CSV table of C-alpha atoms in Angstrom, one decimal:
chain,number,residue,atom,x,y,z
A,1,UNK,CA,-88.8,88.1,116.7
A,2,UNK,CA,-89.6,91.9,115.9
A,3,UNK,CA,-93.1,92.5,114.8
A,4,UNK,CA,-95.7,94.8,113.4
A,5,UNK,CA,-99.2,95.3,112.9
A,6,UNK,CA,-101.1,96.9,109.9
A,7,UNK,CA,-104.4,96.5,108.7
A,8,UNK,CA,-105.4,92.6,109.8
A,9,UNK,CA,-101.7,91.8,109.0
A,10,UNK,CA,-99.0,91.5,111.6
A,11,UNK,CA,-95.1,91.6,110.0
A,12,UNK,CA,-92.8,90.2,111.5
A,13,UNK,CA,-88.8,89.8,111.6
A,14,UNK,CA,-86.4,86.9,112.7
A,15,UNK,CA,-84.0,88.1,115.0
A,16,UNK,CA,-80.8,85.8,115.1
A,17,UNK,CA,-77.6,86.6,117.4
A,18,UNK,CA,-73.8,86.3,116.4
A,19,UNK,CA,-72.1,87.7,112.9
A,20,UNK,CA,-72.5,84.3,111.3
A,21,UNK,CA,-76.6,84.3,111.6
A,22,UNK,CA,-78.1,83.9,109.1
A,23,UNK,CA,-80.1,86.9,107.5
A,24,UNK,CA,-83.2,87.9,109.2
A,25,UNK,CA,-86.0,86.2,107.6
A,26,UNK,CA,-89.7,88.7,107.2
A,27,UNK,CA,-92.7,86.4,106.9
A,28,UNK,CA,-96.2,87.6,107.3
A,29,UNK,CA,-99.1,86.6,109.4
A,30,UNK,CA,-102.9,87.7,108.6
A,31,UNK,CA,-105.6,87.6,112.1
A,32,UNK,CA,-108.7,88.0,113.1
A,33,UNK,CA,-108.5,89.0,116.2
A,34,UNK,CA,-104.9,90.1,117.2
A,35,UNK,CA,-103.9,90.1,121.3
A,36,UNK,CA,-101.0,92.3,121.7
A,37,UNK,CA,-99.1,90.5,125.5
A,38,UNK,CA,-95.9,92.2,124.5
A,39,UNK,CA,-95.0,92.5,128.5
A,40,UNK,CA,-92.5,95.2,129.8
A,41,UNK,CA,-88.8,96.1,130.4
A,42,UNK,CA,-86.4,97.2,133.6
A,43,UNK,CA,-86.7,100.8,134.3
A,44,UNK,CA,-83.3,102.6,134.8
A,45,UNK,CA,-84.6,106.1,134.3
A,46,UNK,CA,-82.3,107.1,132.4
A,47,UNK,CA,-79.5,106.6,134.6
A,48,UNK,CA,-76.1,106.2,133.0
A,49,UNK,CA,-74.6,103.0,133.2
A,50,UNK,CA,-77.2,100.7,134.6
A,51,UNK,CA,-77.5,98.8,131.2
A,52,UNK,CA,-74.1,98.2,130.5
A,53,UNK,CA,-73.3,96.8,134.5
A,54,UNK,CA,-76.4,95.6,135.9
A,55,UNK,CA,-77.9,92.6,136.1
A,56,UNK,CA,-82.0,93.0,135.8
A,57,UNK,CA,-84.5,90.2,136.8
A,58,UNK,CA,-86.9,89.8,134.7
A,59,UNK,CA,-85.6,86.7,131.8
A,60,UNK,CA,-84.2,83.5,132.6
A,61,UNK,CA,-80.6,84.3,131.3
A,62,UNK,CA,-81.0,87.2,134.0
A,63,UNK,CA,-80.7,84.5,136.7
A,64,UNK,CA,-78.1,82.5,134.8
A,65,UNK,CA,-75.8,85.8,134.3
A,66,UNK,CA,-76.4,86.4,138.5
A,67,UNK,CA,-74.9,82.7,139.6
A,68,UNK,CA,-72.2,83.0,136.3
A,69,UNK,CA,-71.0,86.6,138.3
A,70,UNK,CA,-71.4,85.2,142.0
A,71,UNK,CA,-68.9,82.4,141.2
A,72,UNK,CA,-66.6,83.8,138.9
A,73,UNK,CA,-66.2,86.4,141.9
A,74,UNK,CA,-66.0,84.0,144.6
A,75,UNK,CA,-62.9,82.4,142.8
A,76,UNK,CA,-61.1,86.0,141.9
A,77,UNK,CA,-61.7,86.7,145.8
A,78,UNK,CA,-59.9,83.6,146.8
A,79,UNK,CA,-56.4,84.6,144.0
A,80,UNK,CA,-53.1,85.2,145.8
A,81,UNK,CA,-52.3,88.6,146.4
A,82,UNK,CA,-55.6,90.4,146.1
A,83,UNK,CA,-55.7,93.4,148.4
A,84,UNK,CA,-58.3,93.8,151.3
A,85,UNK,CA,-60.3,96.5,149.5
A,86,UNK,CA,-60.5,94.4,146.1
A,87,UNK,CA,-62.0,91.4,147.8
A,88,UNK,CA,-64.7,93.9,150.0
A,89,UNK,CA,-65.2,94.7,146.4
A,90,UNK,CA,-65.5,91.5,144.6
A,91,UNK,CA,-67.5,90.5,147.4
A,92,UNK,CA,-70.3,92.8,147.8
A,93,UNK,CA,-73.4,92.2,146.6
A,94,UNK,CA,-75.9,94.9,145.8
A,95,UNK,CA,-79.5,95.3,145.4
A,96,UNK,CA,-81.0,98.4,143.6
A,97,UNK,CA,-85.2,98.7,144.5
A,98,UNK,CA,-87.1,98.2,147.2
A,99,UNK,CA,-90.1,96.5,145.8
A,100,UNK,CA,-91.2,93.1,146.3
A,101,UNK,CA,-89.1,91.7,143.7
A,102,UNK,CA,-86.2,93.8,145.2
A,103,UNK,CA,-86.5,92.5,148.8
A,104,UNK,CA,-87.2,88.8,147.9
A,105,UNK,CA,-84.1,88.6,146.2
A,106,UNK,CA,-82.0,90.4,148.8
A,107,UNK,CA,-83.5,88.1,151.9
A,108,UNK,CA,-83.0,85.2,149.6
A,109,UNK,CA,-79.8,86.3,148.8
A,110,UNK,CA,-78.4,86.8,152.1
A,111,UNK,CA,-79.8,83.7,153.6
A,112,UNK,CA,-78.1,81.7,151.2
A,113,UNK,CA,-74.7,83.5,152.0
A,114,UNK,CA,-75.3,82.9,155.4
A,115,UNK,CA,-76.0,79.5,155.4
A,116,UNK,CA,-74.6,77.7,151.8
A,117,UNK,CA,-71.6,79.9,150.5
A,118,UNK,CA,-69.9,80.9,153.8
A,119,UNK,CA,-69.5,77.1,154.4
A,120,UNK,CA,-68.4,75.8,151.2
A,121,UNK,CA,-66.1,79.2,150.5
A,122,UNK,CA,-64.7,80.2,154.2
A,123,UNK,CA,-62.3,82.6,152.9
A,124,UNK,CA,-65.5,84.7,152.5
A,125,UNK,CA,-66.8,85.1,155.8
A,126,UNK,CA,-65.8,88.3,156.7
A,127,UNK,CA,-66.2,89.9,153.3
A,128,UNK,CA,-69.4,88.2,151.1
A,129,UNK,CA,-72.4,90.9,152.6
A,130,UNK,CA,-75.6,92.1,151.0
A,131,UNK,CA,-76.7,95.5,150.5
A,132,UNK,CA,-80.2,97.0,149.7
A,133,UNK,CA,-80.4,100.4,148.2
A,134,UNK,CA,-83.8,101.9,148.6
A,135,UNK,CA,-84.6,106.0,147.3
A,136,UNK,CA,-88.0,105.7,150.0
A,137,UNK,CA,-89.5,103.1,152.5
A,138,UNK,CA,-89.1,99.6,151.3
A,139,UNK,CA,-92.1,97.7,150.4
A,140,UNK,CA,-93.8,100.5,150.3
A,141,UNK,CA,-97.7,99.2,148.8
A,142,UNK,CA,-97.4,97.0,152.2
A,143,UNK,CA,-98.9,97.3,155.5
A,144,UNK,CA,-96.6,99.8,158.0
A,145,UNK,CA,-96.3,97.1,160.6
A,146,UNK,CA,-94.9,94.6,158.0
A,147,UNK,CA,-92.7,96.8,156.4
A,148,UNK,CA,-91.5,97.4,160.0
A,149,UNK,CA,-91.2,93.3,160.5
A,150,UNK,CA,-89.6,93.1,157.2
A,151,UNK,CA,-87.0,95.8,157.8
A,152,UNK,CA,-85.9,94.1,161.1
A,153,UNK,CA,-85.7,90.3,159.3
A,154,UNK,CA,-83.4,91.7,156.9
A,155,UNK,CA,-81.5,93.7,159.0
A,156,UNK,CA,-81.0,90.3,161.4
A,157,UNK,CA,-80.6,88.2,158.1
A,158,UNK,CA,-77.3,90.6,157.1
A,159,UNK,CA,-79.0,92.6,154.9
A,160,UNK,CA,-77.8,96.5,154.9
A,161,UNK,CA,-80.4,98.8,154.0
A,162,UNK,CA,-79.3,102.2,152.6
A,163,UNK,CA,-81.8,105.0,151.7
A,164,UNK,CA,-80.4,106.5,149.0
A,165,UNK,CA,-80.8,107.6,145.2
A,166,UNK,CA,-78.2,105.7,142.4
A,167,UNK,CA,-77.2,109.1,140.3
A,168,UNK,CA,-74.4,107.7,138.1
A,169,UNK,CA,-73.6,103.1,137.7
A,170,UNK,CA,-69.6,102.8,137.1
A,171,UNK,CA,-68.4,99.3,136.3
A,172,UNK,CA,-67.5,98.8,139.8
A,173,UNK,CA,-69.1,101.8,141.5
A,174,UNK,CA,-72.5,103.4,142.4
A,175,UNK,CA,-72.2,107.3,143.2
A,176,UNK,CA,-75.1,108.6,144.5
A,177,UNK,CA,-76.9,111.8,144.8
A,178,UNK,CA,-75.5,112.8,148.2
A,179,UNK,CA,-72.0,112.4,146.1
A,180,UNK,CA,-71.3,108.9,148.2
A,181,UNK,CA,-69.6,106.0,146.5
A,182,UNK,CA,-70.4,102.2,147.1
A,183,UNK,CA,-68.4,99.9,145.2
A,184,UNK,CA,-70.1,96.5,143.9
A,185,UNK,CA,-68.6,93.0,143.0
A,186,UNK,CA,-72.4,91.9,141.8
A,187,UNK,CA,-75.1,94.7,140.9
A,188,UNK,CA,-78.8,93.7,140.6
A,189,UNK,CA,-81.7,96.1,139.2
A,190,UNK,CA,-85.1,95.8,140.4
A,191,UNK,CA,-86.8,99.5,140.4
A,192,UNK,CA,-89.5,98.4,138.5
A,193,UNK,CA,-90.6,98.6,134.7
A,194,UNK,CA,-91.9,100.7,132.0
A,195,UNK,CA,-92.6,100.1,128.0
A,196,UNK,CA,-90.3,98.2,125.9
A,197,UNK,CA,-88.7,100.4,122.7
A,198,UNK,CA,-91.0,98.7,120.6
A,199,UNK,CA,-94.8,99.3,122.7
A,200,UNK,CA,-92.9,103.0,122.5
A,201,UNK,CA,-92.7,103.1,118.7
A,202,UNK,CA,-95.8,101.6,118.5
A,203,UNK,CA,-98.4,104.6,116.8
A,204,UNK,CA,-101.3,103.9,119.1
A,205,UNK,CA,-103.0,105.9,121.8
A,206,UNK,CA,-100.9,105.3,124.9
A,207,UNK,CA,-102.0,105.3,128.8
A,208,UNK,CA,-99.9,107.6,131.5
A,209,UNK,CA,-96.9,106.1,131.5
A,210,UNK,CA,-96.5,105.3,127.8
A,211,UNK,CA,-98.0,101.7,127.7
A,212,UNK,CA,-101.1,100.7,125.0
A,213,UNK,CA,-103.8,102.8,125.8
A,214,UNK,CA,-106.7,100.1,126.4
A,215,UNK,CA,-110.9,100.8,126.9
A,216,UNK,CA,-112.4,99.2,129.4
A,217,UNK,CA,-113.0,95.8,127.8
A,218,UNK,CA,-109.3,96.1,126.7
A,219,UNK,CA,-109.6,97.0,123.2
A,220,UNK,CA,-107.2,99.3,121.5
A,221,UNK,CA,-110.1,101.8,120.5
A,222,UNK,CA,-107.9,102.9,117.1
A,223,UNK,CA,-107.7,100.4,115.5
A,224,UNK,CA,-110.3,97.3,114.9
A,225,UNK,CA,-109.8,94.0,116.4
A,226,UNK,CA,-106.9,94.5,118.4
A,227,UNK,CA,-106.6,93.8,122.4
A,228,UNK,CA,-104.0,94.5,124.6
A,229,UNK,CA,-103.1,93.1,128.1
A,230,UNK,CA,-100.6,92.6,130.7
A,231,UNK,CA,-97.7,94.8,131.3
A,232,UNK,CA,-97.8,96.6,128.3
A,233,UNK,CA,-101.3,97.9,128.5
A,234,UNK,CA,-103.2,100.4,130.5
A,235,UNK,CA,-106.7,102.2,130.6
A,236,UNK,CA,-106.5,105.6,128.5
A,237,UNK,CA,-107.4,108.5,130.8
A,238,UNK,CA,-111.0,108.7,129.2
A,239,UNK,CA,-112.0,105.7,131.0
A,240,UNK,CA,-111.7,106.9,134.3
A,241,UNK,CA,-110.1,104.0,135.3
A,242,UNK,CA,-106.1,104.0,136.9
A,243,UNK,CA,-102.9,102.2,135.2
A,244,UNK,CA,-103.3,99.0,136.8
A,245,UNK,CA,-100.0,97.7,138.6
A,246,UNK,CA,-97.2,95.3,136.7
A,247,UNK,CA,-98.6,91.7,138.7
A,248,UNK,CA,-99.1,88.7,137.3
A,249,UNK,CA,-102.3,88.5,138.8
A,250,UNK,CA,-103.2,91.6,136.8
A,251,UNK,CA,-102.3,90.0,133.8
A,252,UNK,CA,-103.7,86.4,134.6
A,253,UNK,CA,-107.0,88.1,135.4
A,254,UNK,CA,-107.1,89.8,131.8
A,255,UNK,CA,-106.4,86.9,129.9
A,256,UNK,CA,-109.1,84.9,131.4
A,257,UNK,CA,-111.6,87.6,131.2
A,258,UNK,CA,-110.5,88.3,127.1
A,259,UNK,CA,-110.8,84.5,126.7
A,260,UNK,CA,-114.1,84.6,127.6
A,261,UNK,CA,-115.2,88.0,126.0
A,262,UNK,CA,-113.9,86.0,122.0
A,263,UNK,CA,-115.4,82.9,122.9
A,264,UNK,CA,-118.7,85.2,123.2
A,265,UNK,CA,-117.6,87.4,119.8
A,266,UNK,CA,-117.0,84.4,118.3
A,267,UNK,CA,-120.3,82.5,119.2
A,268,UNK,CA,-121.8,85.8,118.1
A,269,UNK,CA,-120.7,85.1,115.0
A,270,UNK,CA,-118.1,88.1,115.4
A,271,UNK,CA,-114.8,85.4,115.1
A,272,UNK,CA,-113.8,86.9,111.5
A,273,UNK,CA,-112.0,90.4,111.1
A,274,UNK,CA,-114.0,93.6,110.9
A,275,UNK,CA,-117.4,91.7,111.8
A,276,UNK,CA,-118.0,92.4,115.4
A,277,UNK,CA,-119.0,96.2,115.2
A,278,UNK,CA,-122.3,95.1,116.6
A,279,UNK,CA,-121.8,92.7,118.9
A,280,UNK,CA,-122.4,93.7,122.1
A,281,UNK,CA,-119.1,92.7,124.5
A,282,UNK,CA,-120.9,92.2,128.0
A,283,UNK,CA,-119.8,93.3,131.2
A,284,UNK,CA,-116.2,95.9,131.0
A,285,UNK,CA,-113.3,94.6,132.6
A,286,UNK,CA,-113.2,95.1,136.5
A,287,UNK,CA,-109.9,94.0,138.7
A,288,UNK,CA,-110.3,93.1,142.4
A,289,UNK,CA,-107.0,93.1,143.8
A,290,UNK,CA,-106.2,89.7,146.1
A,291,UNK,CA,-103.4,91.0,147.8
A,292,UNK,CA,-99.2,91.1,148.1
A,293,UNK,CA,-97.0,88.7,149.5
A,294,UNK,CA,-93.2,89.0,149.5
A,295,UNK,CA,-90.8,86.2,151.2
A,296,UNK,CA,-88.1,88.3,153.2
A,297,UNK,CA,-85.7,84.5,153.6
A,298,UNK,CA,-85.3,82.9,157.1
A,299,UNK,CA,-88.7,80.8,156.3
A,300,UNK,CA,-90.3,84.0,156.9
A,301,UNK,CA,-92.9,86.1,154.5
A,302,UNK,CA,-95.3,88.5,154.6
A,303,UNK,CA,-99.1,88.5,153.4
A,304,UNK,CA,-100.9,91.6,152.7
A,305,UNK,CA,-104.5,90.8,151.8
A,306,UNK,CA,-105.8,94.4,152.0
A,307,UNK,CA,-107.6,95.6,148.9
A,308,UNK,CA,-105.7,98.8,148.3
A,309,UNK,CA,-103.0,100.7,150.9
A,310,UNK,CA,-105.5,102.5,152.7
A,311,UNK,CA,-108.1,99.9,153.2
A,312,UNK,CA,-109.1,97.1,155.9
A,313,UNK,CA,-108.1,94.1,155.6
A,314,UNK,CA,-105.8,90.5,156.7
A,315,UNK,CA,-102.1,91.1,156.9
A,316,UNK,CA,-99.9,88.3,157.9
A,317,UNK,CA,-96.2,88.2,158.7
A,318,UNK,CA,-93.6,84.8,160.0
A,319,UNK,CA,-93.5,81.3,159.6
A,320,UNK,CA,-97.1,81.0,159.0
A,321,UNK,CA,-97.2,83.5,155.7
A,322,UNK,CA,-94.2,81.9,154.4
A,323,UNK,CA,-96.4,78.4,154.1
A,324,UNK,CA,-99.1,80.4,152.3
A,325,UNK,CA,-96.7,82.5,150.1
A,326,UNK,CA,-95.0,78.8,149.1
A,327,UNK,CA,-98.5,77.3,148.7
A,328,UNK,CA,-99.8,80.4,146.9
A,329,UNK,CA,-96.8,80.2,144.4
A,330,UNK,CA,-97.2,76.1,144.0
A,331,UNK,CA,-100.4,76.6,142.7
A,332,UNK,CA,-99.3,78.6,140.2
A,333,UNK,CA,-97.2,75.9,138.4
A,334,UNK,CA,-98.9,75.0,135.1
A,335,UNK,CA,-98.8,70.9,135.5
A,336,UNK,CA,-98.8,68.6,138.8
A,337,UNK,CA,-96.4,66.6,137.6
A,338,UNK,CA,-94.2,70.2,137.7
A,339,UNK,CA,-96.1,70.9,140.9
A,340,UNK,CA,-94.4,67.9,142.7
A,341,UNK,CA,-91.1,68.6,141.3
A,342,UNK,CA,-91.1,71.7,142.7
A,343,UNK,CA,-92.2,70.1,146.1
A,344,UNK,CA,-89.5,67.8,146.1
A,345,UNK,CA,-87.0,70.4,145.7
A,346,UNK,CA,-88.3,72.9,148.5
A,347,UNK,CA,-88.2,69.7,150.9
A,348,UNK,CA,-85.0,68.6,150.4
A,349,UNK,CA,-83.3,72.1,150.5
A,350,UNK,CA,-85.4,72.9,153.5
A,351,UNK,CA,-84.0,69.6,155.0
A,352,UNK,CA,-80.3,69.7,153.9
A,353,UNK,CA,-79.8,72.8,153.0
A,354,UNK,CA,-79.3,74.4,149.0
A,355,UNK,CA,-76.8,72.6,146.6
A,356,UNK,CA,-74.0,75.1,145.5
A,357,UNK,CA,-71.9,72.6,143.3
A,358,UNK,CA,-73.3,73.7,140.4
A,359,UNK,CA,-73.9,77.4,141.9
């Protein structure tokens, strides 16, 4: 749905797919109090080609487009005929970032090559490998001695790391900068995010790096009664304050605290449009941060629970921080009855291994 604001009204725009759709249907929706949670998008930086032949992770069709390409290449590697070179190719599974996100996948990735595909599809044994392309230090926001830990793990895992920076994406090429070629069978994107089109077309006061300019009780100080939060926000410059990272525990944070702050408005009698001018909003919104954690495969993670980079603090890496980054993550799950789902499925594929028959 395609949407915008103006004056206590939001406007808003179907948005169907195919040439049979029907015709986009514009309704309109008047508010009180409007929260704009509009999220972000996959940075490519301009780089040619990354939108047209990667695969990002950030939706759920991301991850069904990722198994759809892994099998549909696992069966073109296994055709009569195909040369050596073409089934390297087929076969070669690359990683673009560095990040968290970046290196979760390619652990994950790997171990399930190693232990899953190369049994079920042994024609791939000597060809199916994972590489990581990195422009700096992976993991970077993390501790030096688990970055060093984590480096190793994927190294022994099968992971290739590869310092390097993507200039050009060809549909079954990446040239980069140095003028070096590395052909791909699978491409993933994970360098990060940045505005969507529509947070950039958006004529509000923006934040370095072009998201919603917020205050410091995350109001959007142009314009009455609008909020912004998660991804797609960040503190103006005139609050002193720095662009708080893309995390879900950024964002979880600012919903609960803007919960609280128009449960107060409205008990203030402020809950209408245009009637809280004069009601004071309490304490400004402050963000503690609680830590990283990043699982690297092999049943092994890391737990960073320093404040910032430069600070003090806990840092964790093994077996042991791979039961607290699986706890940490199970008691994110909304429901219990989801909760023990979820359970059920990490003990029987830690028992007996993934099941690929419906990879």
């Amino acid at each position: 749905m395609r949407a915008r604001f103006i004056y206590f009204m939001v406007h808003c725009e179907t948005v169907t797919d195919g040439s049979n759709s029907l015709e986009p249907w514009k309704f309109k929706i008047a508010y009180d109090k409007l929260v704009v949670a509009l999220g972000a998008e996959a940075s490519t930086f301009g780089i040619h080609g990354v939108t047209d032949n990667a695969i990002f992770l950030r939706e759920v069709h991301h991850a069904q487009e990722i198994r759809r390409k892994l099998l549909l290449n696992l069966m073109l590697s296994d055709v009569p005929g195909i040369s050596e070179e073409e089934k390297r190719r087929l076969l070669h599974c690359v990683v673009v970032g560095g990040g968290p996100t970046g290196v979760e996948f390619s652990g994950e990735l790997s171990d399930f090559i190693m232990k899953d595909v190369r049994q079920r599809y042994a024609h791939v044994k000597d060809y199916i490998h994972v590489t990581l392309i990195e422009a700096n230090e992976i993991l970077s926001s993390f501790d030096d001695r688990l970055r060093q830990y984590a480096t190793k793990q994927l190294t022994k895992s099968g992971v290739r790391l590869v310092r390097g920076v993507v200039k050009d994406v060809k549909s079954h090429k990446i040239i980069l900068s140095d003028g070096s070629e590395v052909p791909y069978g699978l491409l993933v994107w994970s360098t990060g995010v940045g505005p969507s089109p529509f947070v950039r077309s958006l004529q509000l006061p923006k934040s370095p790096g072009g998201r919603i300019g917020v205050d410091e009780w995350l109001r959007v100080p142009s314009v009455q009664d609008i909020f912004a939060i998660g991804d797609c926000s960040g503190f103006l410059e005139s609050t002193g304050k720095p662009v708080l990272p893309a995390l879900a525990q950024v964002a979880e944070r600012q919903g609960k605290y803007l919960a609280e702050l128009l449960n107060g408005v409205a008990k203030a009698g402020g809950g209408q449009a245009n009637s809280s001018k004069e009601i004071a909003l309490g304490d400004p919104f402050v963000y503690r941060h609680l830590g990283s954690m990043a699982t690297i495969g092999r049943f092994k993670a890391l737990v960073d629970l320093r404040q910032s980079k430069e600070a003090k603090g806990l840092s964790l890496a093994g077996f042991t921080s791979w039961i607290i980054w699986r706890s940490a993550y199970l008691t994110r799950v909304v429901s219990w009855r989801n909760r023990f789902y979820v359970a059920v499925n990490w003990f029987t594929t830690f028992v007996s291994g993934r099941d690929i028959s419906r990879i």
